PDB file of C-alpha atoms and ligand atoms in Angstrom:
ATOM      1  CA  MET A   1      28.151-131.833 -15.267  1.00 70.00           C
ATOM      2  CA  THR A   2      26.111-129.437 -13.379  1.00 84.00           C
ATOM      3  CA  LYS A   3      27.069-126.299 -12.351  1.00 95.00           C
ATOM      4  CA  LEU A   4      27.292-125.453  -8.800  1.00 96.00           C
ATOM      5  CA  ALA A   5      27.694-122.323  -7.111  1.00 97.00           C
ATOM      6  CA  ILE A   6      28.649-121.948  -3.144  1.00 97.00           C
ATOM      7  CA  ILE A   7      27.034-118.289  -1.847  1.00 97.00           C
ATOM      8  CA  GLY A   8      29.613-117.732   1.031  1.00 94.00           C
ATOM      9  CA  GLY A   9      28.175-115.495   4.246  1.00 85.00           C
ATOM     10  CA  THR A  10      29.688-114.368   7.673  1.00 83.00           C
ATOM     11  CA  GLY A  11      32.321-116.360   8.682  1.00 77.00           C
ATOM     12  CA  LEU A  12      32.922-117.576   4.579  1.00 81.00           C
ATOM     13  CA  THR A  13      34.277-114.786   2.788  1.00 79.00           C
ATOM     14  CA  GLN A  14      37.038-117.250   1.002  1.00 76.00           C
ATOM     15  CA  LEU A  15      36.651-120.836   0.333  1.00 81.00           C
ATOM     16  CA  GLY A  16      40.604-121.549   1.512  1.00 79.00           C
ATOM     17  CA  ASP A  17      40.404-124.701  -0.196  1.00 83.00           C
ATOM     18  CA  LEU A  18      39.432-123.243  -3.676  1.00 88.00           C
ATOM     19  CA  LYS A  19      42.302-123.467  -6.434  1.00 89.00           C
ATOM     20  CA  ILE A  20      40.829-120.111  -8.405  1.00 91.00           C
ATOM     21  CA  ILE A  21      41.094-120.646 -11.916  1.00 92.00           C
ATOM     22  CA  LYS A  22      39.261-116.944 -13.013  1.00 94.00           C
ATOM     23  CA  ARG A  23      37.466-113.983 -11.247  1.00 94.00           C
ATOM     24  CA  GLU A  24      34.547-112.432 -13.259  1.00 95.00           C
ATOM     25  CA  GLN A  25      33.048-108.765 -12.429  1.00 94.00           C
ATOM     26  CA  LEU A  26      29.658-109.138 -14.152  1.00 95.00           C
ATOM     27  CA  LYS A  27      27.194-106.370 -14.535  1.00 93.00           C
ATOM     28  CA  THR A  28      23.529-107.384 -14.781  1.00 97.00           C
ATOM     29  CA  PRO A  29      20.447-105.730 -15.697  1.00 96.00           C
ATOM     30  CA  TYR A  30      19.586-105.413 -11.817  1.00 97.00           C
ATOM     31  CA  GLY A  31      23.008-103.540 -11.344  1.00 97.00           C
ATOM     32  CA  SER A  32      26.358-104.745  -9.717  1.00 96.00           C
ATOM     33  CA  PRO A  33      26.481-108.241  -7.536  1.00 98.00           C
ATOM     34  CA  SER A  34      28.320-108.424  -4.007  1.00 97.00           C
ATOM     35  CA  ALA A  35      31.640-109.296  -5.425  1.00 96.00           C
ATOM     36  CA  GLU A  36      33.283-111.052  -8.246  1.00 96.00           C
ATOM     37  CA  PHE A  37      32.299-114.466  -9.094  1.00 97.00           C
ATOM     38  CA  ILE A  38      35.384-116.883  -8.242  1.00 95.00           C
ATOM     39  CA  THR A  39      35.534-119.704 -10.486  1.00 95.00           C
ATOM     40  CA  GLY A  40      37.854-122.563  -8.864  1.00 94.00           C
ATOM     41  CA  GLU A  41      38.319-126.276  -8.604  1.00 93.00           C
ATOM     42  CA  LEU A  42      37.255-128.292  -4.880  1.00 90.00           C
ATOM     43  CA  ASN A  43      37.848-131.329  -4.905  1.00 86.00           C
ATOM     44  CA  GLN A  44      38.677-131.607  -8.521  1.00 89.00           C
ATOM     45  CA  GLN A  45      34.759-130.365  -9.167  1.00 92.00           C
ATOM     46  CA  GLU A  46      34.513-126.918 -10.622  1.00 94.00           C
ATOM     47  CA  VAL A  47      32.703-124.411  -8.189  1.00 96.00           C
ATOM     48  CA  ILE A  48      31.933-120.574  -8.842  1.00 96.00           C
ATOM     49  CA  PHE A  49      31.865-119.154  -5.261  1.00 96.00           C
ATOM     50  CA  LEU A  50      30.442-115.854  -4.254  1.00 96.00           C
ATOM     51  CA  ALA A  51      30.856-113.772  -1.369  1.00 95.00           C
ATOM     52  CA  ARG A  52      27.122-112.254  -0.240  1.00 96.00           C
ATOM     53  CA  HIS A  53      28.318-109.736   1.820  1.00 95.00           C
ATOM     54  CA  GLY A  54      31.545-108.742  -0.606  1.00 93.00           C
ATOM     55  CA  ASN A  55      34.980-109.173  -0.093  1.00 89.00           C
ATOM     56  CA  PRO A  56      36.011-107.845   2.091  1.00 86.00           C
ATOM     57  CA  HIS A  57      32.757-108.485   4.388  1.00 86.00           C
ATOM     58  CA  THR A  58      30.905-104.774   4.292  1.00 92.00           C
ATOM     59  CA  ILE A  59      27.281-104.876   3.009  1.00 95.00           C
ATOM     60  CA  ALA A  60      25.076-105.169   5.443  1.00 96.00           C
ATOM     61  CA  PRO A  61      21.931-107.642   5.009  1.00 97.00           C
ATOM     62  CA  HIS A  62      19.174-105.567   3.844  1.00 96.00           C
ATOM     63  CA  LYS A  63      21.614-103.635   1.214  1.00 96.00           C
ATOM     64  CA  ILE A  64      23.045-106.716  -0.794  1.00 97.00           C
ATOM     65  CA  ASN A  65      21.811-107.341  -4.136  1.00 98.00           C
ATOM     66  CA  TYR A  66      19.927-110.254  -4.122  1.00 98.00           C
ATOM     67  CA  ARG A  67      18.756-110.162  -7.682  1.00 98.00           C
ATOM     68  CA  ALA A  68      22.113-109.157  -9.317  1.00 98.00           C
ATOM     69  CA  ASN A  69      23.511-111.911  -7.390  1.00 98.00           C
ATOM     70  CA  ILE A  70      21.259-115.069  -8.404  1.00 98.00           C
ATOM     71  CA  TRP A  71      20.930-112.850 -12.034  1.00 98.00           C
ATOM     72  CA  GLY A  72      25.010-112.951 -12.278  1.00 98.00           C
ATOM     73  CA  LEU A  73      24.558-116.878 -11.088  1.00 98.00           C
ATOM     74  CA  LYS A  74      22.216-117.740 -14.121  1.00 98.00           C
ATOM     75  CA  GLN A  75      24.245-115.611 -16.388  1.00 97.00           C
ATOM     76  CA  LEU A  76      27.257-118.150 -15.862  1.00 97.00           C
ATOM     77  CA  GLY A  77      25.146-121.358 -16.142  1.00 97.00           C
ATOM     78  CA  VAL A  78      25.008-122.417 -12.008  1.00 98.00           C
ATOM     79  CA  GLU A  79      21.942-124.446 -11.611  1.00 97.00           C
ATOM     80  CA  HIS A  80      22.652-125.881  -8.186  1.00 98.00           C
ATOM     81  CA  ILE A  81      23.258-123.315  -5.288  1.00 98.00           C
ATOM     82  CA  ILE A  82      23.942-124.289  -1.781  1.00 98.00           C
ATOM     83  CA  ALA A  83      24.288-120.943   0.429  1.00 98.00           C
ATOM     84  CA  VAL A  84      26.339-120.929   3.571  1.00 97.00           C
ATOM     85  CA  ALA A  85      24.383-118.614   6.261  1.00 96.00           C
ATOM     86  CA  ALA A  86      25.449-117.829   9.901  1.00 96.00           C
ATOM     87  CA  VAL A  87      22.215-117.905  11.573  1.00 98.00           C
ATOM     88  CA  GLY A  88      21.021-117.303  15.977  1.00 98.00           C
ATOM     89  CA  GLY A  89      19.775-120.573  17.072  1.00 98.00           C
ATOM     90  CA  ILE A  90      16.442-120.488  18.439  1.00 98.00           C
ATOM     91  CA  THR A  91      15.212-124.201  19.407  1.00 98.00           C
ATOM     92  CA  ALA A  92      16.764-126.180  21.686  1.00 97.00           C
ATOM     93  CA  GLU A  93      18.865-128.729  19.300  1.00 98.00           C
ATOM     94  CA  MET A  94      20.220-125.703  17.294  1.00 98.00           C
ATOM     95  CA  VAL A  95      23.264-124.989  20.076  1.00 98.00           C
ATOM     96  CA  PRO A  96      25.959-122.522  18.812  1.00 97.00           C
ATOM     97  CA  ALA A  97      28.560-124.282  16.264  1.00 97.00           C
ATOM     98  CA  HIS A  98      26.237-126.450  15.310  1.00 98.00           C
ATOM     99  CA  ILE A  99      24.789-127.009  11.587  1.00 98.00           C
ATOM    100  CA  ALA A 100      21.411-127.398  10.386  1.00 98.00           C
ATOM    101  CA  ILE A 101      19.896-128.106   7.044  1.00 98.00           C
ATOM    102  CA  PRO A 102      16.816-126.275   7.109  1.00 98.00           C
ATOM    103  CA  ASP A 103      13.533-127.423   5.128  1.00 98.00           C
ATOM    104  CA  GLN A 104      11.114-124.100   5.826  1.00 98.00           C
ATOM    105  CA  ILE A 105      11.396-120.065   5.548  1.00 98.00           C
ATOM    106  CA  ILE A 106       9.169-117.991   7.582  1.00 98.00           C
ATOM    107  CA  ASP A 107       9.828-114.197   6.223  1.00 98.00           C
ATOM    108  CA  TYR A 108       9.972-110.911   8.313  1.00 98.00           C
ATOM    109  CA  SER A 109      12.212-109.169   6.056  1.00 98.00           C
ATOM    110  CA  TYR A 110      10.783-106.023   4.523  1.00 98.00           C
ATOM    111  CA  ASP A 111      11.705-103.721   1.896  1.00 96.00           C
ATOM    112  CA  ARG A 112      13.967-105.782  -0.123  1.00 97.00           C
ATOM    113  CA  GLN A 113      13.914-105.972  -3.944  1.00 95.00           C
ATOM    114  CA  HIS A 114      12.707-109.830  -3.636  1.00 96.00           C
ATOM    115  CA  THR A 115      11.593-110.546  -6.997  1.00 95.00           C
ATOM    116  CA  PHE A 116      12.196-110.632 -10.881  1.00 94.00           C
ATOM    117  CA  PHE A 117       8.863-110.070 -11.553  1.00 92.00           C
ATOM    118  CA  GLU A 118       7.865-106.759 -11.068  1.00 83.00           C
ATOM    119  CA  HIS A 119       6.703-105.358 -14.508  1.00 78.00           C
ATOM    120  CA  GLU A 120       3.796-105.917 -16.176  1.00 73.00           C
ATOM    121  CA  LYS A 121       5.895-107.001 -19.449  1.00 73.00           C
ATOM    122  CA  ASP A 122       7.281-109.891 -17.490  1.00 68.00           C
ATOM    123  CA  GLY A 123       4.294-111.485 -16.997  1.00 72.00           C
ATOM    124  CA  LEU A 124       1.939-112.600 -13.613  1.00 75.00           C
ATOM    125  CA  THR A 125       3.971-114.981 -12.401  1.00 81.00           C
ATOM    126  CA  HIS A 126       3.366-116.711  -9.203  1.00 89.00           C
ATOM    127  CA  ILE A 127       6.314-119.217  -8.398  1.00 91.00           C
ATOM    128  CA  ASP A 128       5.324-122.415  -6.312  1.00 96.00           C
ATOM    129  CA  PHE A 129       7.311-121.815  -3.294  1.00 97.00           C
ATOM    130  CA  THR A 130       5.844-124.809  -0.687  1.00 98.00           C
ATOM    131  CA  TYR A 131       9.184-126.432  -0.287  1.00 98.00           C
ATOM    132  CA  PRO A 132      11.731-123.169  -0.463  1.00 98.00           C
ATOM    133  CA  TYR A 133      14.925-125.552  -0.459  1.00 98.00           C
ATOM    134  CA  ASN A 134      15.306-127.736  -2.852  1.00 98.00           C
ATOM    135  CA  GLN A 135      14.797-131.573  -1.602  1.00 98.00           C
ATOM    136  CA  LYS A 136      17.689-133.333  -3.453  1.00 97.00           C
ATOM    137  CA  LEU A 137      20.221-130.948  -2.720  1.00 98.00           C
ATOM    138  CA  ARG A 138      18.787-131.322   0.905  1.00 98.00           C
ATOM    139  CA  SER A 139      19.309-134.805   1.145  1.00 98.00           C
ATOM    140  CA  ARG A 140      22.656-134.857  -0.385  1.00 97.00           C
ATOM    141  CA  LEU A 141      23.931-132.682   2.216  1.00 98.00           C
ATOM    142  CA  ILE A 142      22.440-134.885   4.595  1.00 98.00           C
ATOM    143  CA  THR A 143      24.056-137.853   3.361  1.00 98.00           C
ATOM    144  CA  ALA A 144      27.457-135.921   3.115  1.00 98.00           C
ATOM    145  CA  ALA A 145      27.722-134.786   6.471  1.00 98.00           C
ATOM    146  CA  ALA A 146      26.731-138.609   7.227  1.00 97.00           C
ATOM    147  CA  GLN A 147      29.723-139.928   5.377  1.00 96.00           C
ATOM    148  CA  ALA A 148      31.915-137.157   6.655  1.00 96.00           C
ATOM    149  CA  ASN A 149      31.009-137.884  10.146  1.00 97.00           C
ATOM    150  CA  ILE A 150      29.585-134.402  10.807  1.00 97.00           C
ATOM    151  CA  LYS A 151      26.478-133.792  12.931  1.00 97.00           C
ATOM    152  CA  ILE A 152      24.053-131.467  11.657  1.00 98.00           C
ATOM    153  CA  SER A 153      20.282-131.299  12.178  1.00 98.00           C
ATOM    154  CA  PRO A 154      18.506-132.135   9.138  1.00 98.00           C
ATOM    155  CA  LEU A 155      15.473-130.284   9.493  1.00 98.00           C
ATOM    156  CA  GLY A 156      14.670-126.645  10.578  1.00 98.00           C
ATOM    157  CA  THR A 157      12.377-123.893   9.980  1.00 98.00           C
ATOM    158  CA  TYR A 158      14.411-120.429   9.051  1.00 98.00           C
ATOM    159  CA  GLY A 159      13.383-117.187  10.108  1.00 98.00           C
ATOM    160  CA  CYS A 160      14.229-113.929   7.845  1.00 98.00           C
ATOM    161  CA  THR A 161      14.803-111.241   9.926  1.00 98.00           C
ATOM    162  CA  GLN A 162      15.416-107.620   8.418  1.00 98.00           C
ATOM    163  CA  GLY A 163      18.389-107.132  10.840  1.00 95.00           C
ATOM    164  CA  PRO A 164      21.331-105.349  10.526  1.00 96.00           C
ATOM    165  CA  ARG A 165      20.180-104.951  14.264  1.00 97.00           C
ATOM    166  CA  LEU A 166      20.082-108.471  16.158  1.00 97.00           C
ATOM    167  CA  GLU A 167      16.521-109.413  17.474  1.00 98.00           C
ATOM    168  CA  THR A 168      14.630-108.197  20.824  1.00 97.00           C
ATOM    169  CA  ALA A 169      13.871-111.104  23.280  1.00 97.00           C
ATOM    170  CA  ALA A 170      10.077-111.069  22.383  1.00 98.00           C
ATOM    171  CA  GLU A 171      10.652-110.992  18.850  1.00 98.00           C
ATOM    172  CA  ILE A 172      12.584-114.394  18.964  1.00 98.00           C
ATOM    173  CA  GLN A 173       9.890-115.442  21.322  1.00 98.00           C
ATOM    174  CA  ARG A 174       7.091-114.612  18.765  1.00 98.00           C
ATOM    175  CA  MET A 175       9.255-116.474  16.411  1.00 98.00           C
ATOM    176  CA  GLU A 176       9.512-119.454  18.429  1.00 98.00           C
ATOM    177  CA  ARG A 177       5.723-119.765  18.649  1.00 98.00           C
ATOM    178  CA  ASP A 178       5.559-119.104  14.821  1.00 98.00           C
ATOM    179  CA  GLY A 179       7.396-122.447  14.531  1.00 98.00           C
ATOM    180  CA  CYS A 180      11.102-120.974  13.732  1.00 98.00           C
ATOM    181  CA  ASP A 181      14.186-122.759  14.713  1.00 98.00           C
ATOM    182  CA  LEU A 182      16.560-120.461  13.609  1.00 98.00           C
ATOM    183  CA  VAL A 183      17.066-116.975  12.821  1.00 98.00           C
ATOM    184  CA  GLY A 184      19.054-114.820   9.910  1.00 98.00           C
ATOM    185  CA  MET A 185      19.093-112.340   7.921  1.00 98.00           C
ATOM    186  CA  THR A 186      20.220-112.873   4.646  1.00 98.00           C
ATOM    187  CA  GLY A 187      18.015-116.573   3.418  1.00 98.00           C
ATOM    188  CA  MET A 188      14.918-114.020   1.520  1.00 98.00           C
ATOM    189  CA  PRO A 189      14.955-112.981  -1.103  1.00 98.00           C
ATOM    190  CA  GLU A 190      17.800-115.322  -2.184  1.00 98.00           C
ATOM    191  CA  ALA A 191      16.007-118.649  -2.008  1.00 98.00           C
ATOM    192  CA  ALA A 192      12.970-117.275  -3.534  1.00 98.00           C
ATOM    193  CA  LEU A 193      14.834-115.533  -6.384  1.00 98.00           C
ATOM    194  CA  ALA A 194      16.706-118.516  -6.910  1.00 98.00           C
ATOM    195  CA  LYS A 195      13.315-120.721  -7.646  1.00 98.00           C
ATOM    196  CA  GLU A 196      12.013-117.849  -9.747  1.00 96.00           C
ATOM    197  CA  LEU A 197      15.183-118.438 -11.947  1.00 96.00           C
ATOM    198  CA  ASP A 198      14.710-122.081 -11.926  1.00 97.00           C
ATOM    199  CA  MET A 199      17.372-122.914  -9.917  1.00 98.00           C
ATOM    200  CA  ASP A 200      18.047-125.581  -7.117  1.00 98.00           C
ATOM    201  CA  TYR A 201      18.998-123.774  -3.849  1.00 98.00           C
ATOM    202  CA  ALA A 202      19.797-125.245  -0.291  1.00 98.00           C
ATOM    203  CA  SER A 203      21.427-123.900   2.705  1.00 98.00           C
ATOM    204  CA  ILE A 204      23.653-124.381   5.256  1.00 98.00           C
ATOM    205  CA  SER A 205      22.690-122.925   8.320  1.00 98.00           C
ATOM    206  CA  VAL A 206      25.839-122.437  11.003  1.00 97.00           C
ATOM    207  CA  ILE A 207      24.760-121.611  14.204  1.00 98.00           C
ATOM    208  CA  ALA A 208      26.769-118.470  15.863  1.00 97.00           C
ATOM    209  CA  ASN A 209      25.048-117.611  19.006  1.00 97.00           C
ATOM    210  CA  TRP A 210      22.025-118.540  20.765  1.00 98.00           C
ATOM    211  CA  ALA A 211      19.130-115.905  19.653  1.00 98.00           C
ATOM    212  CA  ALA A 212      18.015-112.976  21.751  1.00 98.00           C
ATOM    213  CA  GLY A 213      16.506-113.834  25.161  1.00 97.00           C
ATOM    214  CA  LYS A 214      17.733-117.515  24.858  1.00 97.00           C
ATOM    215  CA  THR A 215      20.772-117.076  27.358  1.00 95.00           C
ATOM    216  CA  GLU A 216      21.567-114.606  30.093  1.00 91.00           C
ATOM    217  CA  GLY A 217      22.885-111.485  28.973  1.00 89.00           C
ATOM    218  CA  GLU A 218      23.874-110.040  25.302  1.00 94.00           C
ATOM    219  CA  ILE A 219      24.999-111.755  22.548  1.00 93.00           C
ATOM    220  CA  THR A 220      28.546-110.509  21.723  1.00 93.00           C
ATOM    221  CA  MET A 221      30.315-110.462  18.522  1.00 92.00           C
ATOM    222  CA  VAL A 222      33.294-112.389  20.141  1.00 94.00           C
ATOM    223  CA  GLU A 223      31.277-115.013  20.837  1.00 93.00           C
ATOM    224  CA  ILE A 224      29.442-114.964  17.506  1.00 94.00           C
ATOM    225  CA  GLU A 225      33.104-115.520  16.074  1.00 94.00           C
ATOM    226  CA  GLN A 226      33.998-117.970  17.959  1.00 95.00           C
ATOM    227  CA  HIS A 227      31.692-120.348  16.993  1.00 96.00           C
ATOM    228  CA  LEU A 228      31.389-119.349  13.296  1.00 95.00           C
ATOM    229  CA  HIS A 229      35.056-120.447  13.610  1.00 94.00           C
ATOM    230  CA  VAL A 230      34.234-123.751  14.642  1.00 95.00           C
ATOM    231  CA  GLY A 231      30.950-124.304  12.400  1.00 96.00           C
ATOM    232  CA  MET A 232      32.606-122.812   9.709  1.00 94.00           C
ATOM    233  CA  ALA A 233      35.351-125.351   9.697  1.00 94.00           C
ATOM    234  CA  ASN A 234      32.649-128.284   9.632  1.00 96.00           C
ATOM    235  CA  THR A 235      31.014-126.557   6.652  1.00 96.00           C
ATOM    236  CA  ALA A 236      33.603-126.718   4.625  1.00 94.00           C
ATOM    237  CA  GLU A 237      34.584-130.413   5.439  1.00 95.00           C
ATOM    238  CA  LEU A 238      31.121-131.028   4.314  1.00 97.00           C
ATOM    239  CA  LEU A 239      31.457-128.969   1.663  1.00 96.00           C
ATOM    240  CA  LYS A 240      34.084-131.178   0.146  1.00 94.00           C
ATOM    241  CA  ALA A 241      31.740-134.459   1.165  1.00 96.00           C
ATOM    242  CA  PHE A 242      29.138-132.917  -0.911  1.00 96.00           C
ATOM    243  CA  ILE A 243      31.141-132.493  -3.922  1.00 95.00           C
ATOM    244  CA  ALA A 244      32.695-135.463  -3.839  1.00 92.00           C
ATOM    245  CA  LEU A 245      29.310-137.014  -3.746  1.00 91.00           C
ATOM    246  CA  SER A 246      28.230-135.734  -7.082  1.00 78.00           C
TER     247      SER A 246
HETATM  248  N1  HPA B   1      19.672-113.639  14.643  1.00 63.22           N
HETATM  249  C1  HPA B   1      19.717-113.130  13.325  1.00 63.22           C
HETATM  250  N2  HPA B   1      20.951-113.042  12.000  1.00 63.22           N
HETATM  251  C2  HPA B   1      21.943-113.884  12.806  1.00 63.22           C
HETATM  252  C3  HPA B   1      22.463-114.149  14.505  1.00 63.22           C
HETATM  253  C4  HPA B   1      20.950-114.316  15.057  1.00 63.22           C
HETATM  254  O1  HPA B   1      21.056-113.844  16.309  1.00 63.22           O
HETATM  255  N3  HPA B   1      23.422-114.737  14.606  1.00 63.22           N
HETATM  256  C5  HPA B   1      23.615-114.994  12.999  1.00 63.22           C
HETATM  257  N4  HPA B   1      23.064-114.111  12.305  1.00 63.22           N
END
């Protein structure tokens, strides 16, 4: 059976329904992953869970060792990755607590270790990244959402910013003009690294807040936590429905 991993983001440091079988602390040629890899059973299927920001949630988006995380999953034989991420909503459909399954990415992040192919000895490799998210995994998530009666947006462009600060209103206006529907801080280089290692990757993006300047006033952590609470409860149901389809 294909090995599935779930990477949890802000609001999903642990998978409540996972029956834990083992915990592994791995070393990789790129250093230490964010946390131990937890193998468990969700709906009778084996799943590996990794907390992207560590457990407890302490690692800032620009400090995450994305290469170690993805390399570690590959070492464990993972072929499919569902990456859960908290995001801000830019376009009208992307209301707080809602879920989107993005199909495109624009990368605004910088200064991150973003490739496994950096030395001459690795050879010069340009991976195709036309469709950054795996279409089959995306379709399965969309079907699972329909079966579980969870309303989602089946398309969206994810803009990845550097963080850890949130954006200015003008930055969000520019991102909207660029075509971004969602803004997050962890989608890249995670998606590209998975592709470099030939792993299928898709994202469940959970909208935590309206992006900067989309509402009156400032964005508060209280608001983010409240929306994530609802969005992550739906995400847990979506993951179970997704697993039942495999
Ligand atoms: N911007 C960037 N990342 C985020 C946001 C946001 O507004 N909300 C949650 N993650």
